[in-house]
Amino acid sequence: MSQVPAVAPRTSIVVPVLAAGGVVVSLMQTLVIPLLPVLPKLLNASAADTSWVITSTLLAGAVATPVVGRLGDMYGKRRMLLFSVALLITGSVIAGLSNTVLPMVVGRALQGAAAAVIPLGISIMRDELPAERLGSATAVMSASLGVGGALGLPAAALLAENLDWHVLFWTSAGLGVVVFALVLAFVPESSVRTGGRFDLVGALGLSVALVCLLLGISKGADWPASVTFALFGTAAVVLLVWGWFELRVRQPLVDLRTTARRQVLLTNLTSIVFAFSMFAMSLVLPQILQLPVQTGYGLGQSMLATGLVLVPSGLVMMAMAPVSARISRMYGPKVTLMVGALVVGVSYGLGVVMMSEIWQLVLISALIGGGIGLGYGAMPALIMGAVPVSETAAANSLNTLMRSIGTSVSSAVAGAILAHLTISFGQVEVPSQNGFRLIMGIGSATALAALAIAAFIPARRADPVVTPSLSAARR
């Protein structure tokens, strides 16, 4: 028990430092949104080539998250957290020096590879915090993803409109350096390790499957159908072989037996569907806000104004973190997740009929942000309540990956809908109001589907968390 006094004074600063890391990573994801319309001109490349600036970030994050999570369990979560932040800094510097598409894609891929920061942060909290603080801390860490995104859009728009666009990436690098220093100074390294040998074959197999799957999702509309089907087919075959291999290797990248536990499996399925519904807000609301008033439903706002409209959603998301933890303590994280899904579903339903005024979109986005804050705060508690302490980072990373897959599928589906439901505006085609309403309706339906799946999660609270000192005493 002698370890407790040494660790306890540090816990008050660990949570804000880790949450700051989550905010910086999510800021990175929204960094290029203001630049998307002008990227071909800025990088002297075609629109098809510059689309890889977004795709590379998605692919790198999907591949890195489960791999880095497993390495964190094996060799130290703080060590891998620092490594991830270092990748973000390096990628930001490369992008800040870029004037052509290739180095920009490389820089954005390195930034995307830092996505493991959030699941690693949640796992560090499980190792370092007392049980009574863990629920609210992990809810704050989960909410940091939305907060960074909501605050990053107006900040990036302001910088892009008034300064050289490279400043966006130098700002990201500077924030990364600050986070790196704070983690180095205040976040302790956990003694909870699995050890063993890294499953390189499993990592390569999962990476190939994820790249094929996400390429098929994100690029399917741009490439021939035969290529898309080949990618999906390859992903399916590789996943089957990978699963067969993982069940037979002694120390797998992903413990499929643990993943198949009812609580973990249903939480991950709920995460995919919930994340699918979440992305509709970030795709629909900005377009409605920025389309010309002459369309009859557009609100004619600038990118900066659009970003400011979405800020309340991030703030509400963060405000819901302690509420999420309180509901989970009283009724269990399953109930919290169900309430969050219900709030999101009802909010999207309101959005179908309330999209004609700015205040209506502020209200809808804030309500959706509140539901996401509740749901995302409960997911880590459900995962950690069903997996061994030694597999926390890998399990949380897999859950984060499930969310990424959900948002990727949502983006592709919503993009296809808006591409087909259009109206003529001058000499161009723009998404129709019915297209936006359909996506809002789908968002509502999928959120309610997530509620239905979550209802089958075992009705029990998360297992008590073993603190590092107790763990050491038992060993």
PDB file of C-alpha atoms in Angstrom, residues 265-278 333-345 348 371 375-376 379 382 442-457:
ATOM      1  CA  LEU A 265     -19.449  -7.679 -28.311  1.00  0.00           C
ATOM      2  CA  LEU A 266     -22.731  -5.815 -27.871  1.00  0.00           C
ATOM      3  CA  THR A 267     -20.969  -2.650 -26.731  1.00  0.00           C
ATOM      4  CA  ASN A 268     -18.814  -2.711 -29.872  1.00  0.00           C
ATOM      5  CA  LEU A 269     -21.844  -3.346 -32.090  1.00  0.00           C
ATOM      6  CA  THR A 270     -23.675  -0.476 -30.403  1.00  0.00           C
ATOM      7  CA  SER A 271     -20.606   1.723 -30.937  1.00  0.00           C
ATOM      8  CA  ILE A 272     -20.620   1.079 -34.692  1.00  0.00           C
ATOM      9  CA  VAL A 273     -24.312   1.918 -35.061  1.00  0.00           C
ATOM     10  CA  PHE A 274     -24.169   4.870 -32.662  1.00  0.00           C
ATOM     11  CA  ALA A 275     -21.157   6.345 -34.472  1.00  0.00           C
ATOM     12  CA  PHE A 276     -22.997   5.917 -37.775  1.00  0.00           C
ATOM     13  CA  SER A 277     -25.777   8.163 -36.499  1.00  0.00           C
ATOM     14  CA  MET A 278     -23.378  10.679 -34.963  1.00  0.00           C
ATOM     15  CA  PRO A 333     -23.306   2.296 -17.866  1.00  0.00           C
ATOM     16  CA  LYS A 334     -25.760   0.283 -19.961  1.00  0.00           C
ATOM     17  CA  VAL A 335     -28.574   2.652 -18.962  1.00  0.00           C
ATOM     18  CA  THR A 336     -26.366   5.672 -19.679  1.00  0.00           C
ATOM     19  CA  LEU A 337     -25.612   4.384 -23.171  1.00  0.00           C
ATOM     20  CA  MET A 338     -29.296   3.755 -23.827  1.00  0.00           C
ATOM     21  CA  VAL A 339     -30.271   7.238 -22.631  1.00  0.00           C
ATOM     22  CA  GLY A 340     -27.593   8.774 -24.863  1.00  0.00           C
ATOM     23  CA  ALA A 341     -28.828   6.861 -27.901  1.00  0.00           C
ATOM     24  CA  LEU A 342     -32.414   7.892 -27.152  1.00  0.00           C
ATOM     25  CA  VAL A 343     -31.452  11.573 -26.873  1.00  0.00           C
ATOM     26  CA  VAL A 344     -29.591  11.424 -30.199  1.00  0.00           C
ATOM     27  CA  GLY A 345     -32.480   9.629 -31.900  1.00  0.00           C
ATOM     28  CA  TYR A 348     -32.353  13.913 -35.163  1.00  0.00           C
ATOM     29  CA  GLY A 371     -26.561  12.475 -26.270  1.00  0.00           C
ATOM     30  CA  GLY A 375     -23.186   7.504 -24.800  1.00  0.00           C
ATOM     31  CA  TYR A 376     -19.476   7.907 -25.392  1.00  0.00           C
ATOM     32  CA  MET A 379     -18.737   2.905 -23.629  1.00  0.00           C
ATOM     33  CA  LEU A 382     -18.771  -1.125 -20.340  1.00  0.00           C
ATOM     34  CA  ILE A 442     -31.530   7.797 -41.008  1.00  0.00           C
ATOM     35  CA  GLY A 443     -29.526   9.288 -38.141  1.00  0.00           C
ATOM     36  CA  SER A 444     -32.579   9.045 -35.898  1.00  0.00           C
ATOM     37  CA  ALA A 445     -33.325   5.478 -36.959  1.00  0.00           C
ATOM     38  CA  THR A 446     -29.749   4.269 -36.435  1.00  0.00           C
ATOM     39  CA  ALA A 447     -29.530   5.930 -33.012  1.00  0.00           C
ATOM     40  CA  LEU A 448     -32.702   4.113 -31.999  1.00  0.00           C
ATOM     41  CA  ALA A 449     -31.224   0.910 -33.443  1.00  0.00           C
ATOM     42  CA  ALA A 450     -28.193   1.472 -31.180  1.00  0.00           C
ATOM     43  CA  LEU A 451     -30.629   1.836 -28.276  1.00  0.00           C
ATOM     44  CA  ALA A 452     -32.221  -1.510 -29.174  1.00  0.00           C
ATOM     45  CA  ILE A 453     -28.828  -3.288 -29.360  1.00  0.00           C
ATOM     46  CA  ALA A 454     -27.698  -1.753 -26.067  1.00  0.00           C
ATOM     47  CA  ALA A 455     -30.824  -3.107 -24.383  1.00  0.00           C
ATOM     48  CA  PHE A 456     -29.334  -6.618 -24.707  1.00  0.00           C
ATOM     49  CA  ILE A 457     -26.074  -5.711 -22.928  1.00  0.00           C
TER      50      ILE A 457
END
